[in-house]
XYZ file of C-alpha atoms in Angstrom:
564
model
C 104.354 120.351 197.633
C 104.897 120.884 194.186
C 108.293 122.459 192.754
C 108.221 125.598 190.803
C 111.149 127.046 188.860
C 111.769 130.310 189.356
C 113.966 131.466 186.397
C 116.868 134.447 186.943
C 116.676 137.505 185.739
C 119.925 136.244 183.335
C 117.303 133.919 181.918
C 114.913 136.506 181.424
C 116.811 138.990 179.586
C 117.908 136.379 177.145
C 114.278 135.460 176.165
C 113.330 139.625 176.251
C 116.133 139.861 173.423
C 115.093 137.577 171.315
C 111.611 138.478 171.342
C 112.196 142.077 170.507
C 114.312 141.127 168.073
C 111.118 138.305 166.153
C 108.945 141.628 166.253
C 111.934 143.824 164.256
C 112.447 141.106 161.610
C 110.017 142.823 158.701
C 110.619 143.429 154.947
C 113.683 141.894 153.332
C 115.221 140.923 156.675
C 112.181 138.986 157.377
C 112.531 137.206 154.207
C 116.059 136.302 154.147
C 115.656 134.837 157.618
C 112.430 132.778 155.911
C 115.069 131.336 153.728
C 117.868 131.016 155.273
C 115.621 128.798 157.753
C 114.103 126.716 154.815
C 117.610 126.062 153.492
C 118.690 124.769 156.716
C 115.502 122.710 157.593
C 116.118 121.137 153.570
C 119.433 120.534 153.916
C 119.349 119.118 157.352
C 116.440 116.891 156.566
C 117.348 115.872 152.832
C 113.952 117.067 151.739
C 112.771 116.325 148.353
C 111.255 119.879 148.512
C 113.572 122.852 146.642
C 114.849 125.511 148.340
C 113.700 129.152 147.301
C 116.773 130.642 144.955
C 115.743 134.167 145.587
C 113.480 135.439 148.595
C 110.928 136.675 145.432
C 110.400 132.958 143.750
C 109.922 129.926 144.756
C 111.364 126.477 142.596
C 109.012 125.172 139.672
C 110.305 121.619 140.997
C 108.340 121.377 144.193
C 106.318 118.429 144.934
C 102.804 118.287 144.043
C 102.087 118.129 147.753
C 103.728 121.282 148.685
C 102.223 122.921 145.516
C 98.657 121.939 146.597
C 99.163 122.905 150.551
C 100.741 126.202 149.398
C 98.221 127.093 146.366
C 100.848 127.378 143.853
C 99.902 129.770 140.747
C 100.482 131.580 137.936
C 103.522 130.047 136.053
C 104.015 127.381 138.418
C 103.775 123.700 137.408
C 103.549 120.024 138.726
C 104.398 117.038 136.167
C 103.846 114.226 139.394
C 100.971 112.510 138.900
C 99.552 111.237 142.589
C 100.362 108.006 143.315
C 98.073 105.305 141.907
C 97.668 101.722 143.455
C 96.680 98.706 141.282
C 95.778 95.227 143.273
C 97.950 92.107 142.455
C 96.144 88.821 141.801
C 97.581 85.907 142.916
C 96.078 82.110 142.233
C 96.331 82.781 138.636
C 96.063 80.131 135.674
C 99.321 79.755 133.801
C 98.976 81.314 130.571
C 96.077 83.178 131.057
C 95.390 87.196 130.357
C 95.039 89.407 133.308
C 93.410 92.830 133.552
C 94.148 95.258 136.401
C 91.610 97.294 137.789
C 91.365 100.976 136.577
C 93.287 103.780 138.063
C 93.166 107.098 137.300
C 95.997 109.796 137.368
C 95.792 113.349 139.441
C 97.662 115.973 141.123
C 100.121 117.325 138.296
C 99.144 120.148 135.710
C 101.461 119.361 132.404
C 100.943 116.317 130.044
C 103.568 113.896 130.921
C 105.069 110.715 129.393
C 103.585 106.870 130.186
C 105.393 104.061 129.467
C 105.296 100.336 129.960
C 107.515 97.338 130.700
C 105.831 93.521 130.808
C 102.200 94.781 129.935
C 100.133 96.549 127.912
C 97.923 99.403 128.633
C 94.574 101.211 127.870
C 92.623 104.033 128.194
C 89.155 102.508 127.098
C 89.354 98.915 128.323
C 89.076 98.094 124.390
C 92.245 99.100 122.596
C 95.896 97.962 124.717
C 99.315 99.531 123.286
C 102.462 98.887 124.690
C 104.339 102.227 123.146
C 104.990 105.180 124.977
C 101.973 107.782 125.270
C 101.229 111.191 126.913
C 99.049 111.278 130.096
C 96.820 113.887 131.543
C 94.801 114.834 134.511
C 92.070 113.107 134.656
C 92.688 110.086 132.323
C 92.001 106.443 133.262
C 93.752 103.408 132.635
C 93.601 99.594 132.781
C 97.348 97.555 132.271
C 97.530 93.988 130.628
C 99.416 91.125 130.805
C 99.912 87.272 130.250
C 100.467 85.238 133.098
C 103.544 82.880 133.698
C 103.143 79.327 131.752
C 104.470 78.163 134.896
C 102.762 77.437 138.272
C 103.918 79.335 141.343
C 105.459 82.133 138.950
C 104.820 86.005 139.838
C 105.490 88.624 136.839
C 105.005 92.139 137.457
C 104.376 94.740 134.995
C 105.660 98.346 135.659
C 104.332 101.726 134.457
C 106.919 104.549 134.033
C 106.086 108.359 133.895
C 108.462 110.695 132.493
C 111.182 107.340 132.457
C 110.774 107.088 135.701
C 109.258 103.835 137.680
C 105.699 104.667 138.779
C 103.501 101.821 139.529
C 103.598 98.244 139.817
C 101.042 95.482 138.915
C 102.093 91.767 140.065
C 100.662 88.312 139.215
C 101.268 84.922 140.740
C 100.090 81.705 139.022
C 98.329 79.218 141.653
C 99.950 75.897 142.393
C 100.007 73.252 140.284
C 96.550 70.763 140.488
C 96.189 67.376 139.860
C 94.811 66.761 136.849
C 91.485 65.166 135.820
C 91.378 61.462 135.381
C 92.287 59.755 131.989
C 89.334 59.166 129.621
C 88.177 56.038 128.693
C 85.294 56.015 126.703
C 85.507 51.848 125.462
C 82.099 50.095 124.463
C 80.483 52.818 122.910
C 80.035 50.803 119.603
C 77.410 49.188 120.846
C 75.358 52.325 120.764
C 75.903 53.969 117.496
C 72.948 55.808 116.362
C 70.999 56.333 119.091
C 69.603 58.161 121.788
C 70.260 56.823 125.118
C 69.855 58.122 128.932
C 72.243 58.370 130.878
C 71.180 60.164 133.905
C 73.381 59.704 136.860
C 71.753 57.884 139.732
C 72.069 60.849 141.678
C 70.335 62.966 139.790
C 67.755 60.658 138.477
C 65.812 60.539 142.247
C 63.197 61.410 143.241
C 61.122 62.058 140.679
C 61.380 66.286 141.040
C 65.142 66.475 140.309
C 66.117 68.234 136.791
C 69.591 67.736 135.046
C 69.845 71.721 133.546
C 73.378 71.645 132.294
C 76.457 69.438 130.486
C 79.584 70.883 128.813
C 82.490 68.725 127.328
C 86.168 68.926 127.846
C 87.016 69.614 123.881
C 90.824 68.165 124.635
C 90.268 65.030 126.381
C 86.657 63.960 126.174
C 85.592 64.468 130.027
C 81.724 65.394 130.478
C 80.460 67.407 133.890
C 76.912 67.729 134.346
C 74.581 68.991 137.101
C 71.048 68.976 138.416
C 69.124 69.723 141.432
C 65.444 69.623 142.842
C 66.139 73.045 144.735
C 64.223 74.872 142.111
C 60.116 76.235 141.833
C 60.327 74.723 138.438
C 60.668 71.133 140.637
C 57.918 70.527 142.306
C 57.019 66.951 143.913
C 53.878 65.008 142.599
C 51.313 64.378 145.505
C 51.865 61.265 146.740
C 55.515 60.956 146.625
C 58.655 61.869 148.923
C 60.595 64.475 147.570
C 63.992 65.232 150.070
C 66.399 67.976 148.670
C 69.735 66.234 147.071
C 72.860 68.178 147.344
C 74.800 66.761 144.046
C 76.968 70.089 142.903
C 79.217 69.311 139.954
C 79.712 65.833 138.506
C 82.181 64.500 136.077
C 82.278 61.610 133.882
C 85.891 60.128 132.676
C 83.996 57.405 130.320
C 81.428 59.128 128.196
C 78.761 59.208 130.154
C 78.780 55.930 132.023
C 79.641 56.545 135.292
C 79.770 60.029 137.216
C 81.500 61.146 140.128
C 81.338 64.652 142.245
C 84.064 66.839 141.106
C 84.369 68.681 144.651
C 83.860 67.809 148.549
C 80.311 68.793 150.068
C 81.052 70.417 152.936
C 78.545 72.930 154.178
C 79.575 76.744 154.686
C 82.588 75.861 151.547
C 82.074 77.325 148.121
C 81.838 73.400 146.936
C 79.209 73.256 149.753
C 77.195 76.135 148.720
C 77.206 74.687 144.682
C 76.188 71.020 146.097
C 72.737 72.191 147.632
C 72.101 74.688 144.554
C 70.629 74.506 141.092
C 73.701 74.919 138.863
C 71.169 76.033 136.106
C 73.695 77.491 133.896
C 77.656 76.087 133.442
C 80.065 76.516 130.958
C 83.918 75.674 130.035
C 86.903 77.833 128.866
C 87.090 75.560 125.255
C 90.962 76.863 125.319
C 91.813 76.166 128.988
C 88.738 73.668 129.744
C 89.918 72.927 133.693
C 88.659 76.474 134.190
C 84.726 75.754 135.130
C 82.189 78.428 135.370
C 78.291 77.718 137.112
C 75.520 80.406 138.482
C 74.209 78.833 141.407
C 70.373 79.093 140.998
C 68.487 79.486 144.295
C 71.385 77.926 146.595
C 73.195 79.484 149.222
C 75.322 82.518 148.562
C 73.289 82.319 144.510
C 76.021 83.924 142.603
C 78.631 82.762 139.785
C 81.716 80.322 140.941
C 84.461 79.315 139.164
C 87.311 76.809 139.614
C 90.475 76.421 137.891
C 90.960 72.820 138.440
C 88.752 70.853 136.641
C 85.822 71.303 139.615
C 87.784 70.682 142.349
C 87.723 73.627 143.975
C 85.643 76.323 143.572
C 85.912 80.557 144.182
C 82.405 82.398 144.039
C 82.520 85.373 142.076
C 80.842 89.173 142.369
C 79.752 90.449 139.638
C 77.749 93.614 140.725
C 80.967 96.023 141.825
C 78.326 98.182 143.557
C 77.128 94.792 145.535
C 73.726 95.742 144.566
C 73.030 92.396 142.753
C 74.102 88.697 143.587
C 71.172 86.498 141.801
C 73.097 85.399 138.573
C 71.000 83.772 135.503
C 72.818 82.981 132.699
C 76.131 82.762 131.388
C 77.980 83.755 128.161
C 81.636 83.002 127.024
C 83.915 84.456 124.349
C 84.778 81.263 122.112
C 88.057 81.889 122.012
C 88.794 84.289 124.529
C 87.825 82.484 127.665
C 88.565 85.266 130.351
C 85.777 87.458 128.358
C 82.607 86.334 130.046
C 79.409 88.054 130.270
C 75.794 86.933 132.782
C 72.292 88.322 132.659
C 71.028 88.627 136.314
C 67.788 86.870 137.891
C 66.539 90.451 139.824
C 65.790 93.620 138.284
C 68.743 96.410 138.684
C 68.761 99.419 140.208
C 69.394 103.049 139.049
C 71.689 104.505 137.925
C 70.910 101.378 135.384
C 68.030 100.195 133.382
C 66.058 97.131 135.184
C 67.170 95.229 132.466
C 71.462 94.843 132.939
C 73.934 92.754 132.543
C 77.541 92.151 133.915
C 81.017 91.619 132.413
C 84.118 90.708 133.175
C 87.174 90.819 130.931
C 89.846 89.004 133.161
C 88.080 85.864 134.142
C 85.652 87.303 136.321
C 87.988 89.222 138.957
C 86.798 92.341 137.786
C 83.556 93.248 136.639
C 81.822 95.848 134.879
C 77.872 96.878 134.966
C 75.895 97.946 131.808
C 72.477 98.291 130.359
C 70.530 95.826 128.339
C 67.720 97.409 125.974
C 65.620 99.836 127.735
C 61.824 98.852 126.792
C 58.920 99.677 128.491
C 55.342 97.729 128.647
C 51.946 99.353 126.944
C 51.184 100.587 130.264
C 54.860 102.337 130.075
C 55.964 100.244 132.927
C 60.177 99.589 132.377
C 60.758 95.227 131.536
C 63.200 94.051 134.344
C 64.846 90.812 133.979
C 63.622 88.027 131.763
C 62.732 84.398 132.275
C 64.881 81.960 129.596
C 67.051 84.700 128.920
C 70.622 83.945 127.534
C 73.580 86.058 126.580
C 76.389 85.132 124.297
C 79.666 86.756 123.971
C 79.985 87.482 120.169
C 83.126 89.445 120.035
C 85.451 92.093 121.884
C 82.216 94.751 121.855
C 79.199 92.620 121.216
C 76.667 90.511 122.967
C 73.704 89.232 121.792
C 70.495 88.620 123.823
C 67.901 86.816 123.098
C 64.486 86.560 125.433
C 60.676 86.055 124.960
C 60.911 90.114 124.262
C 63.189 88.896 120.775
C 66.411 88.908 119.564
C 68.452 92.373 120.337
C 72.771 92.929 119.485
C 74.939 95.490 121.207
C 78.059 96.174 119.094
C 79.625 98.972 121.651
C 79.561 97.096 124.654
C 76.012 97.930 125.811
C 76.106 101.557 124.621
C 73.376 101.092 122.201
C 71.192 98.089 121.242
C 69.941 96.791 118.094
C 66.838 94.998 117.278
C 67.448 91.735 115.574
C 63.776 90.501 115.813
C 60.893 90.721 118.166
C 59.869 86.818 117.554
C 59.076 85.422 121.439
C 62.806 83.254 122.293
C 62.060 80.676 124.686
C 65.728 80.159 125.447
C 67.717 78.601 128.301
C 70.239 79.727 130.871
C 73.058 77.697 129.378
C 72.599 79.866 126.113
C 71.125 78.193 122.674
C 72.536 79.228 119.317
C 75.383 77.361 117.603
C 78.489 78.220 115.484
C 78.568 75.888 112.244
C 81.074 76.642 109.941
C 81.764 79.568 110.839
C 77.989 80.572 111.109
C 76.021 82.122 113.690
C 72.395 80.247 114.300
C 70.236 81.035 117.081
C 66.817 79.363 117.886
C 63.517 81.042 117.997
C 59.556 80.119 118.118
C 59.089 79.075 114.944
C 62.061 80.533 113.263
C 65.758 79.884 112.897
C 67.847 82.875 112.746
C 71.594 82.750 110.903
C 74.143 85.444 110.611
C 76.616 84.092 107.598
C 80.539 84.118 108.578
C 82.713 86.974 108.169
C 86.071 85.580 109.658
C 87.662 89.433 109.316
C 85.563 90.920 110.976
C 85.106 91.592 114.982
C 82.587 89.812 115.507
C 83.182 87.207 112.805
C 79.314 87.653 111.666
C 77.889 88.845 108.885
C 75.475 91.285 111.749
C 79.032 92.864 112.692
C 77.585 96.308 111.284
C 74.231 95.478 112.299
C 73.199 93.553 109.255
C 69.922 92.086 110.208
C 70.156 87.922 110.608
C 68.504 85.785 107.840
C 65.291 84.129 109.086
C 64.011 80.370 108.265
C 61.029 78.905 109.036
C 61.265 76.168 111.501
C 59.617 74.038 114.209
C 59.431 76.011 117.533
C 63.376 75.646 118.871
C 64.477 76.353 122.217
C 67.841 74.858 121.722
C 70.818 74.147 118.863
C 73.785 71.514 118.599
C 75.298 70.808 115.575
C 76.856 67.350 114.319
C 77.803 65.577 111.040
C 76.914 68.573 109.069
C 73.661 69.257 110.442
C 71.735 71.202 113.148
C 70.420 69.294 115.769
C 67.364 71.590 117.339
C 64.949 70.993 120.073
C 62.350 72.136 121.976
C 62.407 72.191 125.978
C 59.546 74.217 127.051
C 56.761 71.310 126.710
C 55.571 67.965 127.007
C 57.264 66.623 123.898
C 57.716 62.601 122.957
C 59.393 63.441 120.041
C 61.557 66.952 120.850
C 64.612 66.460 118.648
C 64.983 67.501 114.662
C 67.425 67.962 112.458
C 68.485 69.450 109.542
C 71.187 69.737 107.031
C 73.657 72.797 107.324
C 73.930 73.179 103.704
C 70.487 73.926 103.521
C 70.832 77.275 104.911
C 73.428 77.874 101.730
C 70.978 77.515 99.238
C 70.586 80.946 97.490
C 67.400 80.683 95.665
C 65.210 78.127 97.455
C 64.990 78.902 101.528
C 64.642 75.735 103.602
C 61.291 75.945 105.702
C 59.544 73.695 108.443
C 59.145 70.799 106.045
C 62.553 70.152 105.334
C 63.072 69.731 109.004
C 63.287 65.921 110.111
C 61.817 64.910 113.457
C 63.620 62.385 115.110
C 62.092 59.261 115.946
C 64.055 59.089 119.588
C 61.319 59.206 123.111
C 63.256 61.458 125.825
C 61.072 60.644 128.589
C 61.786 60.412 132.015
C 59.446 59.020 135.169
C 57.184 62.262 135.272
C 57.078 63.778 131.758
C 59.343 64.106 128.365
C 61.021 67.132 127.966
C 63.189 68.685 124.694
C 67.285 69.793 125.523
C 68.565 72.631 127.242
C 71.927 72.495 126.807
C 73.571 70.012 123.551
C 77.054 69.542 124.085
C 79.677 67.992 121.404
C 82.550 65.537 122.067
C 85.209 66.180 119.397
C 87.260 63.654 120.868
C 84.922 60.755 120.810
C 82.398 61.828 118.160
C 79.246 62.081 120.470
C 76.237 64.141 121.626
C 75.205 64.851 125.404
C 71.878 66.655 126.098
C 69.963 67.674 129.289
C 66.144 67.135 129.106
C 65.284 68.719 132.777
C 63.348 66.056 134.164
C 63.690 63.316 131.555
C 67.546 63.356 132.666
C 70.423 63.196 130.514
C 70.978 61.631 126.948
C 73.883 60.647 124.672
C 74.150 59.671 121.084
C 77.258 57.998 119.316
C 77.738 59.575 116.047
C 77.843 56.746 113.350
């Protein structure tokens, strides 16, 4: 049987009491016993809360938590931000310029003081200060800083409000990589002058597999190239046995002559998934060239990877925040600012953007920011989505500049607004196509060269940095530009060609009262032919180092010339 206590009537008269005297407590008395209770509770708990100083007002030093829970008004005010949370990155390159993600401050009512130690900060993503600044509700920011030199270094950067610390943003540099192999790029006398293929055996069969990109370690000479027959642009020739290759990223250590895989091929691995794709577009960071960056066309998991160690190892990237969008095209690269990347996408975009977007990232691709390409619509008002052979180059901090067969168009406010530049028909490749020579801007077109004369002050360094329209020169139809020994090197890829390669003389272009037209192009005598067809470039890549030429022909493989 269950036991019940029975309490005595002792017991009872005590609780009787103490109720009667609860329902007296009113007024003034009821008050003081409010904070007399408060006080203890404070003190006997070391709350951060303030105790009442009269039993009429309440502290103006309250914590922004109490003042939202107890709908704090009138002359009240809180001057505590809520807290704010920015992500660390670890497995960062020495040296290199990290952006945090974007916070934004609530949950105080006066302006209150921001300052920094290790960083920088900013409230647009464009401008970064370091000095102390006020800070209001609603206001977002973005903090800034430059990596360790060293490997397996962390810095963090704090944000202060009102001198006090506030928020913390760390970085770690990765461990330290072996290095790529010495270059050694002897014999290459013999070839002076010439065009000669080079295709890797890999990537020269069967008879469907394209090469579609090079680029060129400008610091030591090292070439990495890829190719695949996993595209609808390969298809195999009746007759003939066609098996997928899986070849990924390969790099040469003596100009050209032999190539090796940078990476492992294991399937279900990043270097797995960039073995069995197309690698259609792939570019270098010219100031830290071990940092690698390829979209991987129509393989698994088709997105943008990049590695930090010369191909060895390889991180896939997202550059649709939303996840919306994975398909990446092409990709751009600031020339001298390589964690400023930008890609066009191979998929139309959603709202709340135009079909026609693009993606950038402004701390080497670990965050990434949506916005709209030119907004143009068919005759039959139908909105253009993506574009086939469309290429984006990073011009400056603000500006990109597309080019596609619906022309040439410039943003100078980061996608805001877009100019016109011309509505020739660009038949243009993934791996971009103009050229800086001299300081000049040239960018190929159907018929047409297009140039946009230095300006070395200005942001971008163009003469089109206030929208100037680019000069235009009549030309053989140009998919692709290189330049060497003081001239352009141009080519067409989009045909059958025997003959795709011309050049001309940069100082041409200078010439202020006679233009320089199609005839004072000179076509190259060179074949680039490979088993199934000849092709023109789409991608020309310079060695400093070693004074020579690569170029990828699709099918007719891969070609070098040594500069006399």
């Amino acid at each position: 049987m269950k036991n019940i206590k029975v309490r005595s009537v002792f017991e009872w008269s005590i609780i009787v009491f103490f109720l009667s005297l609860c329902i007296a407590c009113s007024g003034s008395d009821k008050d003081e016993l409010e904070s007399n209770s408060s006080t203890s509770t404070s003190s006997s708990t070391s709350s951060s809360s303030s105790t009442s100083s009269s039993s009429s007002s309440s502290s103006s030093s309250s914590t922004s938590s109490s003042a939202s829970s107890s709908g704090m008004s009138g002359g009240d005010e809180d001057n505590q931000p809520d807290n704010v949370t920015f992500i660390d990155r670890i497995n960062i390159t020495p040296g290199q310029q990290v952006t945090s993600n974007v916070v934004e401050f609530q949950g105080f009512d006066t302006a209150v003081t921001l300052s920094i130690d290790n960083g920088s900060y900013s409230f647009d993503g464009i401008n970064f200060t370091d000095q102390p600044s006020e800070v209001v509700a609603g206001d977002s920011l973005m903090v800034r800083l430059t990596a360790p030199e060293q490997y397996s270094t962390e810095l963090t950067v704090t944000l202060y409000i009102n001198d006090a610390a506030f928020a913390f943003f760390t970085v770690r540099t990765g461990i330290e990589v072996s290095s790529a192999p010495p270059v050694d790029c002897s014999g290459l006398d013999e070839e002076v002058g010439k065009w000669v293929n080079i295709t890797p055996p890999v990537l020269a069969d069967p008879v469907n597999i394209e090469v579609s990109a090079v680029v060129v370690n400008p610091i030591d000479g090292s070439v990495y190239a890829s190719g695949s027959n996993r595209t609808s642009g390969g298809a195999c020739p009746e007759g003939e046995d066609c098996p997928d290759v899986n070849s990924g990223v390969l790099r040469s250590s003596d100009c050209g002559a032999t190539f090796v895989r940078a990476h492992d091929d294991e399937m279900g691995t990043p270097e797995g998934n960039i073995s069995r794709g197309v690698l259609w577009s792939m570019q270098i960071d010219k100031q830290r060239p071990n940092i690698l960056y390829v979209a991987n066309g129509y393989g698994p998991d088709n997105t943008l990877y990049k590695s930090i160690d010369h191909g060895e190892y390889w991180t896939p990237l997202r550059a649709d925040p939303d996840g919306n969008l994975n398909f990446v095209q092409a990709i751009g690269i600031h020339p001298e600012n390589g964690d400023h990347i930008a890609i066009t996408w191979h998929d139309d975009c959603p709202p709340p953007h135009v079909a026609w977007c693009f993606s950038r990232s402004l701390d080497g691709g670990t965050t990434w920011t949506m916005f709209n390409g030119p907004e143009l619509y068919s005759s039959d008002g139908d909105q253009y989505g993506w574009q086939e052979g469309a290429n984006i180059a990073v011009l400056g901090s603000n500006s990109y500049l597309v080019s596609a067969t619906v022309g040439i168009w410039l943003t100078l406010d980061l996608g805001e607004t877009w100019i016109q530049m011309s509505d020739d028909i660009i038949y243009g490749s993934y791996n971009g196509g103009h050229v800086i020579a001299n300081g000049n801007l040239y960018l190929p077109g159907y018929n047409n060269v297009y140039r946009s004369a230095a300006a070395p002050a200005e942001d971008p360094p163009f003469a089109l940095h206030d929208g100037t329209p680019m000069e235009e020169f009549q030309s053989p139809a140009l998919t692709m530009l290189g330049y060497f020994d003081g001239k352009l090197l141009g080519s067409f890829g989009r045909q059958n060609v025997r003959q795709p390669n011309w050049t001309i003389p940069e100082a041409a272009f200078e010439n202020e009262t006679e233009k320089p037209d199609f005839f004072d192009w000179t076509n190259l005598p060179d074949e680039i032919c490979g088993p199934i067809m000849c092709r023109g470039s789409f991608k020309i890549e310079y060695d400093p180092v070693h004074n020579v030429l690569y170029s990828v022909h699709g099918s007719a493989g891969l070609w070098r010339y040594v500069i006399e």
